[in-house]
XYZ file of C-alpha atoms in Angstrom:
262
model
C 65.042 101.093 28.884
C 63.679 102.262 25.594
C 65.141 103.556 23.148
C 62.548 106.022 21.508
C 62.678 109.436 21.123
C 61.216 111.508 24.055
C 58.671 113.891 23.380
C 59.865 117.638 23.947
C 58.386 118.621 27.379
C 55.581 121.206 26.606
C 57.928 123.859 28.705
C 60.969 123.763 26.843
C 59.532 125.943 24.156
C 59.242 128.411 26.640
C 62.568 127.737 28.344
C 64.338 128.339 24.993
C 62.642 131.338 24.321
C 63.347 132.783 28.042
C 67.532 131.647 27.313
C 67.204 134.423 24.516
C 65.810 137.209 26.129
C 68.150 139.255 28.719
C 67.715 138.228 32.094
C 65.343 140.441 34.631
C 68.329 141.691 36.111
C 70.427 142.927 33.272
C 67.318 144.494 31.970
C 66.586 145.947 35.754
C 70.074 147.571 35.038
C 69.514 148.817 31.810
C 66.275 150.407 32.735
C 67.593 152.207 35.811
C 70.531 153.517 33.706
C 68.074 154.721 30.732
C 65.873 156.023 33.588
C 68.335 158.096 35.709
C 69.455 159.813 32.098
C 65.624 160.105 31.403
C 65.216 161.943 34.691
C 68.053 164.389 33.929
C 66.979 165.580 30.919
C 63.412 166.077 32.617
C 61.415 163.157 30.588
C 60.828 162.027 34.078
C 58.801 165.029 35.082
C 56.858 164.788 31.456
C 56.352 161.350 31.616
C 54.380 162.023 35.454
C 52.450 165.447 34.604
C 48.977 164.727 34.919
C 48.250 167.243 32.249
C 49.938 168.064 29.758
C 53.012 170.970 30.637
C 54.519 173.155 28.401
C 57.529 174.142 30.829
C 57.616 169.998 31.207
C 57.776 169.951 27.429
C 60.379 172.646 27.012
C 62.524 171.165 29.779
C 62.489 167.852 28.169
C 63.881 168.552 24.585
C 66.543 170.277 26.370
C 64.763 173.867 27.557
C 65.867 177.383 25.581
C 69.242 177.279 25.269
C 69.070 173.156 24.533
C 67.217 174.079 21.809
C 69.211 176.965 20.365
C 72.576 175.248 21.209
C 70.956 172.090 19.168
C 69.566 174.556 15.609
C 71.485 177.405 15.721
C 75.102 176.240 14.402
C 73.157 173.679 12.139
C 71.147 176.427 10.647
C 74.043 179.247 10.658
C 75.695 176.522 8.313
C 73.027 176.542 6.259
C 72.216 179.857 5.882
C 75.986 180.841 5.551
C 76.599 178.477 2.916
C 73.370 179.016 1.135
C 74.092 182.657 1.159
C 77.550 182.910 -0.402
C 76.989 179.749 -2.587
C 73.507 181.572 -3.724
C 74.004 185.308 -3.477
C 77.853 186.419 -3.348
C 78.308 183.422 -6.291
C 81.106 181.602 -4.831
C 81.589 178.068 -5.662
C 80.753 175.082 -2.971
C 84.093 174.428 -2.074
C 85.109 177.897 -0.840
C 81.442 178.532 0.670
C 82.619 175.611 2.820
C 85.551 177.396 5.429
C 83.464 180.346 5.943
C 80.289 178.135 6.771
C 81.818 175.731 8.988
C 83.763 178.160 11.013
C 80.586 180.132 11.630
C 78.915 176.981 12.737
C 81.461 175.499 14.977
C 82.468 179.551 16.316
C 79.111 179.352 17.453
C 79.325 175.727 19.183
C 81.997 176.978 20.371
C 80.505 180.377 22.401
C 77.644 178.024 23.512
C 80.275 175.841 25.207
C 82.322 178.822 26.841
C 78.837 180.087 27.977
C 77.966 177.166 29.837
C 81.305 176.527 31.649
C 81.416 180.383 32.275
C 77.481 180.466 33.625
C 78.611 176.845 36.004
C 75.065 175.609 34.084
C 75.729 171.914 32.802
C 78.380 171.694 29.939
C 77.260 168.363 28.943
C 74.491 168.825 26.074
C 76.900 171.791 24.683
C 79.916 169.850 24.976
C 78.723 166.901 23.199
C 77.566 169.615 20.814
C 80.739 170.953 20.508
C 82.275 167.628 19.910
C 79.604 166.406 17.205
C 79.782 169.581 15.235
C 83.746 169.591 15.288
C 83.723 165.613 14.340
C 81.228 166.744 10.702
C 83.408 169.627 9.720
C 86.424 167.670 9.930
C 84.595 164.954 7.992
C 83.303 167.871 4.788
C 86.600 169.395 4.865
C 88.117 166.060 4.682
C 85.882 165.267 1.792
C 85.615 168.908 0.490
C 82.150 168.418 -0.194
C 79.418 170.354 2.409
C 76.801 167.351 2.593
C 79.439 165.209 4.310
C 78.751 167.927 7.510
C 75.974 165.977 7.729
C 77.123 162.371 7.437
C 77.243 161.659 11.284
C 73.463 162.462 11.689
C 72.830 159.718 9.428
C 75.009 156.923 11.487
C 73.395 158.118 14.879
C 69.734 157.818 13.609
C 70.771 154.671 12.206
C 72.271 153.267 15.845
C 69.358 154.081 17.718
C 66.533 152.548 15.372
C 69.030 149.334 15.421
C 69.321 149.531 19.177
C 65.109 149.561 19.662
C 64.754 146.857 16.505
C 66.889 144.536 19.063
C 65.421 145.242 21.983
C 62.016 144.629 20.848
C 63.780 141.283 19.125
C 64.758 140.365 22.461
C 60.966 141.092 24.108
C 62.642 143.869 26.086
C 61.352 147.189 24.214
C 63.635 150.361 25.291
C 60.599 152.650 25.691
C 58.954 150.073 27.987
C 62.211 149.662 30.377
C 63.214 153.413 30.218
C 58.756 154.257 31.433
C 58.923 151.198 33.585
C 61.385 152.997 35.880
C 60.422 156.649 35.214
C 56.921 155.574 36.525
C 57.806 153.489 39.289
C 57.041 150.887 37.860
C 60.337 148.640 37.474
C 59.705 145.512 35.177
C 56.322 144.772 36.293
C 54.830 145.974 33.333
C 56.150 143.377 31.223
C 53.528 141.156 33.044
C 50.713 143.909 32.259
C 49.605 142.742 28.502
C 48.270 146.467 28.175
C 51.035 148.271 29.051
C 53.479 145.993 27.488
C 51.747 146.225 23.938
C 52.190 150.090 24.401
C 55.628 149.479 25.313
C 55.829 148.028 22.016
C 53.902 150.066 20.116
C 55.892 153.368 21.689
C 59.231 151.138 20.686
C 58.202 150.903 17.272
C 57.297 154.970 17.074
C 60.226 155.962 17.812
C 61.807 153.918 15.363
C 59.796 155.109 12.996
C 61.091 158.813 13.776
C 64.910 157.400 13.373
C 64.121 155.499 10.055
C 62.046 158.023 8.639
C 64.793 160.892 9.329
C 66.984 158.388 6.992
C 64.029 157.704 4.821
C 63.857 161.542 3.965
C 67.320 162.930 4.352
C 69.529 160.053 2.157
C 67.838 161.098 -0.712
C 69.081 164.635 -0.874
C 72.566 163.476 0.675
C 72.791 161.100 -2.399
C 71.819 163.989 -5.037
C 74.044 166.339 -3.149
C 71.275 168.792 -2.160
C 73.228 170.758 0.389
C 69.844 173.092 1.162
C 67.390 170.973 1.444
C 69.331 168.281 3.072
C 69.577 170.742 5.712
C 66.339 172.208 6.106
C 65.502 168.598 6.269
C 67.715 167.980 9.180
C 66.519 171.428 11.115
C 62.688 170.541 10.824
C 63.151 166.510 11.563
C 65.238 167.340 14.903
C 64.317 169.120 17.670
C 60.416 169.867 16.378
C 59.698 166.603 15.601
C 61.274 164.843 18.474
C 59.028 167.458 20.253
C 56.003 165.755 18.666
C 57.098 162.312 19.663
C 57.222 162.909 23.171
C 53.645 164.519 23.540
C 52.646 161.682 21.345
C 54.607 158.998 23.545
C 52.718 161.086 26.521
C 49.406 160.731 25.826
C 50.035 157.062 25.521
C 51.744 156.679 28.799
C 48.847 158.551 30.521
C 46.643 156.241 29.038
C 48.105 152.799 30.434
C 49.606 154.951 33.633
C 46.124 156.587 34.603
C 46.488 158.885 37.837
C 44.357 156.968 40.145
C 46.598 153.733 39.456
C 49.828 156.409 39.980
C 48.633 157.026 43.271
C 47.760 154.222 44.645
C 51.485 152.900 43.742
């Protein structure tokens, strides 16, 4: 029997690199989960128009009272504590009771109005929640740009979360379209659509990072105003410009005569 070295089999680069990637099934469930939240929020419906659907659109970044129950408190902060900080020349400090209470009072009435209406609580809830959690954090720290403070830790959890999963060769955007489109994991085998799986991945990290990129700056200078202008105009409208953008490229690698033949 010798005693040489073998020679690495010319698989077990490959095996390796399989034993770091999630299996098919774990991914299978993470997709379906993504998915079925995809399809509540009506990304599911976008994702399938053949054209292009502004009721689609609306529906998907959370229709008109999503989208007021997402700006409004934000920007009755701002304006609030712009206004008496500004105009009725109080200092920061007590600019900062009056502003917060306006913004979570109106949290607050979008919550009641949801329960009252039987529509679904959830998005104003979780609004309700997030908006309580930053004003106890600035009147904590007495200072108004720690209101904003969470924004920065969330943006910063989901461009982590897609940097792994395209680590792993398992990009989010890829799983959560897979499923939306019927398509399970069999993209991953398509080169095409898997690069704009990728690609779509790396997008919307770009949207989380570059909401830091812009918005830590003023934090760290203590730019109340434009730190929150900042946070108004990178939110719901640019999100909004993601998603046609993300369309466009699904509907490329998802073209309607392949759809129907599925």
């Amino acid at each position: 029997m010798s005693d040489a070295p073998q020679s690495p089999r010319p698989d077990e680069g490959d095996r390796e690199d399989a034993a770091r990637e999630p299996a098919p099934a774990e991914a299978a469930d993470f997709g379906r989960q993504f998915a079925a939240a995809a399809e509540k929020s009506g990304l599911g419906a976008l994702a399938r128009d053949e054209k292009l659907s502004g009721r689609d659109l609306l529906t998907a970044v959370g229709g008109v009272r999503g989208i007021l129950e997402a700006l409004l408190p934000g920007l009755v902060f701002l304006m609030v504590y712009s206004g008496l900080t500004s105009f009725a020349g109080q200092d920061a400090q007590a600019a900062l009771v009056p502003a917060l209470a306006a913004s979570v009072g109106l949290a607050a009435v979008f919550t009641i109005a949801r329960l009252v209406t039987k529509g679904q609580p959830t998005q104003a809830i979780a609004g309700l929640i997030g908006v309580l959690a930053s004003a106890a954090l600035a009147l904590w720290s007495g200072n108004a740009r720690d209101n904003y403070v969470l924004g920065f830790f969330t943006n910063a959890g989901y461009a982590l979360a897609l940097i792994v999963s395209l680590v792993v060769r398992w990009p989010a955007i890829g799983l959560i379209v897979g499923f939306l489109m019927g398509d399970g994991l069999s993209w991953k085998q398509d080169k095409r659509k898997y690069r704009a799986a990728q690609f779509l991945t790396l997008v919307w990290i770009g949207l989380f990072v570059a909401r830091l990129a812009v918005q830590l700056p003023f934090y760290l200078v203590d730019n109340v105003e434009a730190l929150g202008a900042t946070r108004l105009l990178m939110g719901v409208p640019l999100y909004a410009l993601v998603l046609v953008f993300s369309w466009l490229v699904v509907r490329a690698v998802y073209p309607s005569s392949a759809r129907s033949a599925e």
